[in-house]
């Protein structure tokens, strides 16, 4: 048996014969204890292997030509919806004035009546079924010296009060309450505006903008451009029936850039003690109050592109760098709220914010204990949000707590370490017991 002899000399695990083995009570206790510890540690290794962790990485944002959605929900308790205008502009020269697509204006009851939401049917000051009724089907209303707007129902005519206002806006004329304007007097524009003076307004919805430096603001009066200047018609705001009737006190219920993290995914991460790198919107539930109608609130926002890539995402590299070439549809065909969701991955944004407020009449902040702080005179009352895009991007990627190889290594370490320690403890107990017996025998 030469082969057997050759391998026998290499045996590192020598054995003892059965007659030389001694079984003790302490050895049995140590064995049971070591098995319990072993199973506990093995379960810990399995749980550690199955645990999903979120690892944030910071990279340069290489996306080009991307869009970004801004979701807002803001209440103005002391200014009616008719006087509010939402405008968006950016450094690329794109402007969106009087934004309505994707945004809802909800009329609120006066503060004295609880500020509840009014009937949805009452959201529009000019209902289509009222303005479309004319005695003469060939009626063509005049635009009072202004060219008819391109959006007019009848080319070259201003048949409604809104169309006259649009025509005035096109030539940068102030409109007022529509006195001596046939269309507005027929529709009762001035009377309805006065009836809504004590109401508030809540603006909800989403707007899609270029992912470049820009701003959006909510200010009174219809807006228009005059050369390089952006102007608001403040006549109705500055001349209410009662002085100091309006102000830009506001409550930001929610403001976020990009889609929200899915609720099921957020709940799963929160249960594991990971709040997705503290992804929160710092302006949520922010309230600013003032009785001054000529007051300006400004928020300077630093937006940081952020990606969330789930475990086993099939196209992680494209999401990392923000390229949307793999999207099945161009962004124009993607509905508001759906942009940024790519095969389970989420392309969104975090932001930090600094706020500032001032009175448009100028002066200092002595009322707040800062006499040394002086404010410039002039400007437009309203709430302004200026945002800047960070060139860096945060990528939150799901990963296993351990690889399979690390899991197997941990299993071997647990088994070997537990048995080694148990053998040492058992040997110590046995040697101690034998020494005590020898001492008693003497």
Short mmCIF file of C-alpha atoms in Angstrom, two decimals:
data_model
loop_
_atom_site.label_atom_id
_atom_site.label_comp_id
_atom_site.label_asym_id
_atom_site.label_seq_id
_atom_site.Cartn_x
_atom_site.Cartn_y
_atom_site.Cartn_z
CA UNK A 1 0.00 0.00 0.00
CA UNK A 2 2.64 2.62 -0.98
CA UNK A 3 0.10 5.25 -2.02
CA UNK A 4 -1.66 5.04 1.31
CA UNK A 5 1.58 5.41 3.22
CA UNK A 6 2.55 8.45 1.20
CA UNK A 7 -0.70 10.33 2.00
CA UNK A 8 -0.70 9.13 5.59
CA UNK A 9 2.53 11.01 6.24
CA UNK A 10 0.81 14.23 5.01
CA UNK A 11 -2.15 13.96 7.41
CA UNK A 12 -2.28 17.16 9.53
CA UNK A 13 -5.29 15.94 11.52
CA UNK A 14 -3.99 13.14 13.74
CA UNK A 15 -6.58 11.05 15.54
CA UNK A 16 -6.75 9.41 18.89
CA UNK A 17 -8.20 5.97 19.52
CA UNK A 18 -11.61 5.75 21.10
CA UNK A 19 -10.22 4.28 24.34
CA UNK A 20 -8.04 7.37 24.83
CA UNK A 21 -10.95 9.79 24.68
CA UNK A 22 -12.57 11.08 27.86
CA UNK A 23 -16.09 12.52 27.92
CA UNK A 24 -17.02 14.89 30.77
CA UNK A 25 -20.11 16.76 31.95
CA UNK A 26 -18.38 20.10 31.51
CA UNK A 27 -17.50 19.09 27.94
CA UNK A 28 -21.17 18.46 27.17
CA UNK A 29 -22.17 21.85 28.57
CA UNK A 30 -19.45 23.56 26.54
CA UNK A 31 -20.58 21.70 23.40
CA UNK A 32 -24.23 22.77 23.78
CA UNK A 33 -23.21 26.37 24.53
CA UNK A 34 -20.83 26.50 21.57
CA UNK A 35 -23.54 25.16 19.23
CA UNK A 36 -25.97 27.87 20.37
CA UNK A 37 -23.32 30.54 19.88
CA UNK A 38 -22.42 29.04 16.52
CA UNK A 39 -26.03 29.13 15.24
CA UNK A 40 -26.45 32.71 16.48
CA UNK A 41 -23.29 33.86 14.70
CA UNK A 42 -24.22 32.01 11.52
CA UNK A 43 -27.62 33.71 11.51
CA UNK A 44 -25.87 37.05 11.93
CA UNK A 45 -23.64 36.32 8.95
CA UNK A 46 -26.68 35.39 6.84
CA UNK A 47 -28.56 38.55 7.86
CA UNK A 48 -25.47 40.63 7.13
CA UNK A 49 -25.21 39.08 3.67
CA UNK A 50 -28.89 39.71 2.92
CA UNK A 51 -28.82 43.31 4.18
CA UNK A 52 -29.08 46.00 1.50
CA UNK A 53 -27.04 49.14 2.08
CA UNK A 54 -27.12 52.50 0.31
CA UNK A 55 -23.69 53.78 -0.64
CA UNK A 56 -23.50 57.45 -1.74
CA UNK A 57 -20.96 58.45 -4.38
CA UNK A 58 -20.07 61.95 -5.57
CA UNK A 59 -19.34 62.38 -9.28
CA UNK A 60 -19.32 65.17 -11.87
CA UNK A 61 -22.74 65.53 -13.49
CA UNK A 62 -22.17 64.81 -17.19
CA UNK A 63 -25.80 65.17 -18.27
CA UNK A 64 -26.58 67.46 -21.20
CA UNK A 65 -29.82 68.96 -22.43
CA UNK A 66 -31.83 67.61 -19.51
CA UNK A 67 -35.09 68.84 -18.06
CA UNK A 68 -36.12 69.17 -14.44
CA UNK A 69 -39.54 69.16 -12.81
CA UNK A 70 -40.45 71.56 -10.01
CA UNK A 71 -43.35 70.43 -7.86
CA UNK A 72 -44.92 73.14 -5.72
CA UNK A 73 -47.82 73.54 -3.33
CA UNK A 74 -48.06 77.05 -1.85
CA UNK A 75 -50.93 78.87 -0.13
CA UNK A 76 -51.47 82.64 -0.10
CA UNK A 77 -54.20 83.43 2.44
CA UNK A 78 -54.48 87.16 1.67
CA UNK A 79 -54.44 87.48 -2.10
CA UNK A 80 -57.01 86.10 -4.59
CA UNK A 81 -56.13 83.78 -7.44
CA UNK A 82 -57.06 86.35 -10.05
CA UNK A 83 -54.16 88.57 -8.98
CA UNK A 84 -51.51 85.84 -8.90
CA UNK A 85 -49.25 84.99 -11.82
CA UNK A 86 -46.61 82.25 -11.98
CA UNK A 87 -43.66 82.97 -14.27
CA UNK A 88 -40.57 80.90 -15.05
CA UNK A 89 -37.36 82.06 -16.72
CA UNK A 90 -33.78 80.84 -17.03
CA UNK A 91 -30.38 81.92 -18.28
CA UNK A 92 -30.94 80.21 -21.64
CA UNK A 93 -33.47 82.93 -22.46
CA UNK A 94 -36.55 80.72 -22.17
CA UNK A 95 -39.52 82.30 -20.43
CA UNK A 96 -42.83 80.83 -19.37
CA UNK A 97 -45.17 83.63 -18.35
CA UNK A 98 -48.56 83.05 -16.77
CA UNK A 99 -47.91 79.32 -16.42
CA UNK A 100 -51.14 77.33 -16.23
CA UNK A 101 -50.38 73.93 -17.79
CA UNK A 102 -49.76 71.48 -14.97
CA UNK A 103 -50.60 74.08 -12.31
CA UNK A 104 -53.91 74.57 -10.52
CA UNK A 105 -55.13 77.68 -8.75
CA UNK A 106 -57.50 76.80 -5.92
CA UNK A 107 -59.55 79.59 -4.41
CA UNK A 108 -59.52 79.72 -0.61
CA UNK A 109 -62.14 81.23 1.64
CA UNK A 110 -61.09 84.29 3.66
CA UNK A 111 -58.96 83.69 6.75
CA UNK A 112 -61.88 84.80 8.94
CA UNK A 113 -63.88 81.89 7.51
CA UNK A 114 -61.20 79.29 8.09
CA UNK A 115 -59.43 79.45 4.73
CA UNK A 116 -61.17 76.32 3.43
CA UNK A 117 -61.00 75.32 -0.22
CA UNK A 118 -63.91 76.57 -2.29
CA UNK A 119 -65.85 74.58 -4.84
CA UNK A 120 -63.75 73.29 -7.74
CA UNK A 121 -66.30 74.72 -10.17
CA UNK A 122 -65.41 78.20 -8.93
CA UNK A 123 -61.71 77.93 -9.79
CA UNK A 124 -61.92 79.94 -13.05
CA UNK A 125 -62.87 83.59 -12.90
CA UNK A 126 -64.01 83.46 -16.54
CA UNK A 127 -66.01 80.36 -17.34
CA UNK A 128 -66.21 79.46 -21.01
CA UNK A 129 -69.98 79.05 -21.04
CA UNK A 130 -70.42 82.66 -19.93
CA UNK A 131 -67.96 84.36 -22.27
CA UNK A 132 -69.09 82.46 -25.36
CA UNK A 133 -72.65 83.82 -25.33
CA UNK A 134 -73.11 86.72 -27.80
CA UNK A 135 -76.21 88.12 -29.37
CA UNK A 136 -74.60 88.36 -32.79
CA UNK A 137 -72.70 85.31 -34.11
CA UNK A 138 -70.63 87.72 -36.26
CA UNK A 139 -69.66 89.78 -33.23
CA UNK A 140 -66.09 91.09 -33.29
CA UNK A 141 -65.05 92.97 -30.16
CA UNK A 142 -62.50 95.73 -30.38
CA UNK A 143 -59.13 95.54 -28.68
CA UNK A 144 -59.05 99.27 -27.83
CA UNK A 145 -55.97 100.20 -29.77
CA UNK A 146 -53.97 97.04 -29.11
CA UNK A 147 -53.42 94.28 -31.69
CA UNK A 148 -55.54 91.18 -31.18
CA UNK A 149 -53.69 88.34 -29.43
CA UNK A 150 -52.71 85.25 -31.41
CA UNK A 151 -54.72 83.10 -28.99
CA UNK A 152 -58.01 84.92 -29.74
CA UNK A 153 -60.98 82.70 -30.52
CA UNK A 154 -61.72 84.84 -33.56
CA UNK A 155 -58.79 86.20 -35.51
CA UNK A 156 -58.39 89.97 -35.25
CA UNK A 157 -61.02 90.27 -32.50
CA UNK A 158 -61.13 90.56 -28.72
CA UNK A 159 -64.43 88.91 -27.82
CA UNK A 160 -63.73 88.33 -24.12
CA UNK A 161 -62.27 90.30 -21.26
CA UNK A 162 -59.34 87.90 -21.09
CA UNK A 163 -58.53 88.56 -24.74
CA UNK A 164 -58.53 92.31 -24.15
CA UNK A 165 -56.21 91.83 -21.19
CA UNK A 166 -53.96 89.63 -23.33
CA UNK A 167 -53.91 92.30 -26.04
CA UNK A 168 -52.96 94.98 -23.50
CA UNK A 169 -50.23 92.71 -22.14
CA UNK A 170 -48.80 92.28 -25.64
CA UNK A 171 -48.11 96.02 -25.90
CA UNK A 172 -47.11 96.44 -22.21
CA UNK A 173 -50.19 98.47 -21.24
CA UNK A 174 -51.71 98.44 -17.76
CA UNK A 175 -55.26 97.11 -17.72
CA UNK A 176 -56.84 97.83 -14.32
CA UNK A 177 -60.36 96.69 -13.51
CA UNK A 178 -61.63 96.88 -17.08
CA UNK A 179 -63.60 100.13 -16.76
CA UNK A 180 -65.18 101.25 -20.03
CA UNK A 181 -64.22 97.93 -21.65
CA UNK A 182 -67.40 96.45 -23.09
CA UNK A 183 -66.33 92.81 -22.76
CA UNK A 184 -65.28 93.17 -19.11
CA UNK A 185 -68.41 95.11 -18.14
CA UNK A 186 -70.58 92.49 -19.82
CA UNK A 187 -68.80 89.69 -17.90
CA UNK A 188 -68.77 91.66 -14.63
CA UNK A 189 -65.00 91.36 -14.31
CA UNK A 190 -64.60 94.27 -11.89
CA UNK A 191 -67.47 93.16 -9.65
CA UNK A 192 -66.22 89.58 -9.51
CA UNK A 193 -62.70 90.74 -8.77
CA UNK A 194 -64.00 92.85 -5.86
CA UNK A 195 -66.06 89.91 -4.61
CA UNK A 196 -62.90 87.78 -4.47
CA UNK A 197 -60.68 90.42 -2.84
CA UNK A 198 -60.86 88.83 0.62
CA UNK A 199 -60.14 85.34 -0.64
CA UNK A 200 -56.85 83.45 -0.65
CA UNK A 201 -55.29 81.19 -3.22
CA UNK A 202 -53.44 77.90 -3.24
CA UNK A 203 -51.17 77.07 -6.18
CA UNK A 204 -50.48 73.39 -6.78
CA UNK A 205 -48.86 71.48 -9.57
CA UNK A 206 -45.63 70.92 -11.46
CA UNK A 207 -43.65 72.76 -14.11
CA UNK A 208 -40.91 71.36 -16.33
CA UNK A 209 -37.91 73.59 -16.88
CA UNK A 210 -34.45 73.43 -18.43
CA UNK A 211 -31.83 72.08 -16.07
CA UNK A 212 -29.94 75.37 -15.96
CA UNK A 213 -29.75 78.37 -13.65
CA UNK A 214 -33.12 80.11 -13.47
CA UNK A 215 -35.93 81.32 -11.29
CA UNK A 216 -39.66 81.12 -10.90
CA UNK A 217 -41.78 83.59 -9.03
CA UNK A 218 -45.35 84.20 -7.97
CA UNK A 219 -46.21 87.88 -8.21
CA UNK A 220 -49.37 90.01 -8.63
CA UNK A 221 -50.79 91.12 -11.95
CA UNK A 222 -50.41 89.90 -15.49
CA UNK A 223 -46.80 89.76 -16.61
CA UNK A 224 -45.27 90.87 -19.88
CA UNK A 225 -41.85 91.69 -21.30
CA UNK A 226 -40.77 95.14 -22.40
CA UNK A 227 -37.39 94.93 -24.07
CA UNK A 228 -35.12 93.18 -21.58
CA UNK A 229 -37.42 93.98 -18.65
CA UNK A 230 -39.94 91.63 -17.06
CA UNK A 231 -42.91 93.69 -15.85
CA UNK A 232 -46.07 92.99 -13.87
CA UNK A 233 -49.28 95.00 -14.09
CA UNK A 234 -49.66 95.98 -10.41
CA UNK A 235 -52.64 98.32 -10.84
CA UNK A 236 -55.26 95.98 -9.32
CA UNK A 237 -52.89 94.91 -6.54
CA UNK A 238 -51.84 98.41 -5.50
CA UNK A 239 -55.37 99.86 -5.56
CA UNK A 240 -57.63 97.58 -3.50
CA UNK A 241 -60.93 98.88 -2.04
CA UNK A 242 -59.38 98.73 1.44
CA UNK A 243 -55.75 99.77 2.15
CA UNK A 244 -53.34 96.96 3.10
CA UNK A 245 -55.95 94.42 2.03
CA UNK A 246 -53.44 92.14 0.32
CA UNK A 247 -50.06 90.80 1.30
CA UNK A 248 -47.74 87.98 0.29
CA UNK A 249 -47.94 86.00 3.50
CA UNK A 250 -47.55 82.42 2.36
CA UNK A 251 -47.25 78.83 3.47
CA UNK A 252 -45.06 76.47 1.46
CA UNK A 253 -46.71 73.10 1.93
CA UNK A 254 -44.25 71.39 -0.39
CA UNK A 255 -41.49 72.33 -2.79
CA UNK A 256 -39.32 69.72 -4.42
CA UNK A 257 -37.21 69.37 -7.53
CA UNK A 258 -37.80 66.12 -9.36
CA UNK A 259 -39.82 63.05 -8.37
CA UNK A 260 -40.25 61.93 -4.81
CA UNK A 261 -38.68 58.68 -3.68
CA UNK A 262 -41.36 55.93 -4.00
CA UNK A 263 -43.19 55.39 -0.71
CA UNK A 264 -42.59 51.62 -0.58
CA UNK A 265 -38.88 52.05 -1.18
CA UNK A 266 -38.62 54.87 1.34
CA UNK A 267 -40.45 52.82 3.97
CA UNK A 268 -38.21 49.83 3.35
CA UNK A 269 -35.07 51.90 3.77
CA UNK A 270 -36.40 53.63 6.87
CA UNK A 271 -37.09 50.26 8.50
CA UNK A 272 -33.47 49.39 7.92
CA UNK A 273 -32.36 52.64 9.55
CA UNK A 274 -31.31 54.32 6.29
CA UNK A 275 -33.11 57.60 5.58
CA UNK A 276 -31.72 57.68 2.03
CA UNK A 277 -28.87 60.01 2.95
CA UNK A 278 -31.35 62.42 4.62
CA UNK A 279 -33.21 63.25 1.42
CA UNK A 280 -35.59 65.93 2.63
CA UNK A 281 -37.05 69.14 1.22
CA UNK A 282 -36.05 71.96 3.60
CA UNK A 283 -38.79 74.36 2.47
CA UNK A 284 -41.66 71.97 3.24
CA UNK A 285 -44.08 73.44 5.78
CA UNK A 286 -42.35 76.84 5.74
CA UNK A 287 -44.51 79.84 6.65
CA UNK A 288 -43.78 83.56 6.21
CA UNK A 289 -46.16 86.24 7.47
CA UNK A 290 -46.38 89.97 6.78
CA UNK A 291 -48.99 92.73 6.80
CA UNK A 292 -47.01 94.87 4.38
CA UNK A 293 -48.43 94.68 0.84
CA UNK A 294 -45.10 95.92 -0.56
CA UNK A 295 -42.97 93.05 0.64
CA UNK A 296 -40.65 90.76 -1.25
CA UNK A 297 -39.65 87.22 -0.24
CA UNK A 298 -36.66 85.59 -1.92
CA UNK A 299 -35.37 82.04 -1.66
CA UNK A 300 -31.93 81.22 -3.04
CA UNK A 301 -31.78 77.49 -3.75
CA UNK A 302 -28.79 75.29 -4.54
CA UNK A 303 -30.01 72.20 -6.38
CA UNK A 304 -27.92 69.01 -6.27
CA UNK A 305 -28.77 66.30 -8.84
CA UNK A 306 -29.32 63.00 -7.04
CA UNK A 307 -29.82 59.48 -8.36
CA UNK A 308 -31.14 56.42 -6.60
CA UNK A 309 -30.10 53.14 -8.24
CA UNK A 310 -31.75 49.97 -6.85
CA UNK A 311 -30.06 46.63 -6.50
CA UNK A 312 -29.50 44.75 -9.78
CA UNK A 313 -30.48 47.74 -11.91
CA UNK A 314 -29.94 46.70 -15.51
CA UNK A 315 -28.67 50.06 -16.83
CA UNK A 316 -26.85 51.60 -13.90
CA UNK A 317 -24.15 53.33 -15.94
CA UNK A 318 -26.60 55.48 -17.89
CA UNK A 319 -28.39 56.58 -14.75
CA UNK A 320 -25.12 57.39 -13.02
CA UNK A 321 -24.20 60.02 -15.56
CA UNK A 322 -27.72 61.27 -16.03
CA UNK A 323 -28.04 60.45 -19.75
CA UNK A 324 -31.65 59.89 -20.77
CA UNK A 325 -30.89 58.56 -24.22
CA UNK A 326 -32.29 55.22 -23.13
CA UNK A 327 -35.72 56.70 -22.34
CA UNK A 328 -38.41 55.17 -24.58
CA UNK A 329 -40.02 58.59 -25.24
CA UNK A 330 -38.80 62.19 -25.56
CA UNK A 331 -39.54 64.33 -22.52
CA UNK A 332 -42.36 66.17 -24.36
CA UNK A 333 -44.37 62.93 -24.38
CA UNK A 334 -43.71 62.06 -20.73
CA UNK A 335 -46.44 63.27 -18.39
CA UNK A 336 -45.74 65.58 -15.48
CA UNK A 337 -44.71 63.56 -12.45
CA UNK A 338 -43.41 60.62 -14.51
CA UNK A 339 -40.16 62.25 -15.61
CA UNK A 340 -37.13 60.90 -13.77
CA UNK A 341 -38.31 57.31 -13.27
CA UNK A 342 -36.14 54.94 -15.33
CA UNK A 343 -36.60 51.18 -14.88
CA UNK A 344 -36.83 51.40 -11.10
CA UNK A 345 -34.08 54.02 -10.79
CA UNK A 346 -35.01 57.55 -9.71
CA UNK A 347 -33.36 60.68 -11.09
CA UNK A 348 -34.26 63.51 -8.74
CA UNK A 349 -32.69 66.44 -6.85
CA UNK A 350 -31.92 67.56 -3.34
CA UNK A 351 -31.48 71.21 -2.41
CA UNK A 352 -30.35 73.64 0.23
CA UNK A 353 -31.90 77.07 0.63
CA UNK A 354 -31.20 80.53 2.01
CA UNK A 355 -34.09 82.95 2.47
CA UNK A 356 -34.24 86.73 2.44
CA UNK A 357 -37.07 89.22 2.75
CA UNK A 358 -37.30 92.99 2.46
CA UNK A 359 -39.76 95.85 2.22
CA UNK A 360 -39.93 97.53 -1.17
CA UNK A 361 -40.09 100.98 0.42
CA UNK A 362 -36.47 100.55 1.56
CA UNK A 363 -35.11 101.36 5.01
CA UNK A 364 -33.37 99.19 7.56
CA UNK A 365 -34.18 96.16 9.72
CA UNK A 366 -34.40 98.05 13.01
CA UNK A 367 -37.67 96.24 13.77
CA UNK A 368 -35.70 92.98 13.82
CA UNK A 369 -32.77 94.43 15.73
CA UNK A 370 -30.49 95.03 12.72
CA UNK A 371 -30.20 98.77 12.18
CA UNK A 372 -27.02 98.29 10.20
CA UNK A 373 -28.87 96.27 7.51
CA UNK A 374 -30.18 98.58 4.75
CA UNK A 375 -32.62 97.61 2.00
CA UNK A 376 -32.82 98.97 -1.52
CA UNK A 377 -35.97 100.74 -2.63
CA UNK A 378 -38.21 99.41 -5.39
CA UNK A 379 -39.01 96.06 -6.91
CA UNK A 380 -42.01 93.79 -7.37
CA UNK A 381 -43.90 92.30 -4.41
CA UNK A 382 -44.13 88.54 -4.46
CA UNK A 383 -42.33 85.30 -3.69
CA UNK A 384 -39.24 84.59 -5.76
CA UNK A 385 -37.31 81.32 -6.02
CA UNK A 386 -33.86 81.52 -7.64
CA UNK A 387 -32.19 78.16 -8.23
CA UNK A 388 -28.68 77.20 -9.23
CA UNK A 389 -27.61 73.74 -10.40
CA UNK A 390 -24.61 72.11 -8.78
CA UNK A 391 -22.03 70.60 -11.18
CA UNK A 392 -21.68 67.60 -8.84
CA UNK A 393 -24.07 64.70 -8.58
CA UNK A 394 -24.85 62.37 -5.69
CA UNK A 395 -25.45 58.74 -6.63
CA UNK A 396 -27.11 56.57 -4.00
CA UNK A 397 -26.57 52.96 -5.01
CA UNK A 398 -28.02 49.87 -3.35
CA UNK A 399 -25.50 47.14 -2.60
CA UNK A 400 -25.33 43.94 -0.60
CA UNK A 401 -23.69 44.25 2.79
CA UNK A 402 -21.31 41.46 1.76
CA UNK A 403 -20.37 39.62 -1.39
CA UNK A 404 -20.99 35.86 -1.57
CA UNK A 405 -17.27 35.21 -1.21
CA UNK A 406 -17.14 37.36 1.93
CA UNK A 407 -20.18 35.48 3.22
CA UNK A 408 -18.45 32.10 2.78
CA UNK A 409 -15.29 33.46 4.39
CA UNK A 410 -17.31 34.69 7.35
CA UNK A 411 -19.01 31.30 7.73
CA UNK A 412 -15.67 29.50 7.84
CA UNK A 413 -14.29 32.03 10.31
CA UNK A 414 -17.31 31.67 12.60
CA UNK A 415 -17.22 27.87 12.58
CA UNK A 416 -13.45 27.64 13.05
CA UNK A 417 -13.28 30.37 15.68
CA UNK A 418 -16.19 29.01 17.70
CA UNK A 419 -14.84 25.44 17.77
CA UNK A 420 -11.34 26.64 18.64
CA UNK A 421 -12.54 28.76 21.54
CA UNK A 422 -14.85 25.96 22.73
CA UNK A 423 -11.97 23.47 22.64
CA UNK A 424 -9.76 25.85 24.64
CA UNK A 425 -12.48 26.42 27.24
CA UNK A 426 -13.16 22.70 27.52
CA UNK A 427 -9.46 21.97 27.87
CA UNK A 428 -9.12 24.61 30.56
CA UNK A 429 -12.06 23.26 32.53
CA UNK A 430 -10.76 19.70 32.26
CA UNK A 431 -7.21 20.61 33.36
CA UNK A 432 -8.57 22.69 36.24
CA UNK A 433 -10.81 19.86 37.42
CA UNK A 434 -7.95 17.36 37.33
CA UNK A 435 -5.65 19.64 39.35
CA UNK A 436 -8.33 20.16 42.00
CA UNK A 437 -8.80 16.40 42.30
CA UNK A 438 -5.05 15.85 42.75
CA UNK A 439 -4.94 18.46 45.50
CA UNK A 440 -7.82 16.78 47.35
CA UNK A 441 -6.14 13.37 47.05
CA UNK A 442 -3.06 14.67 48.85
#
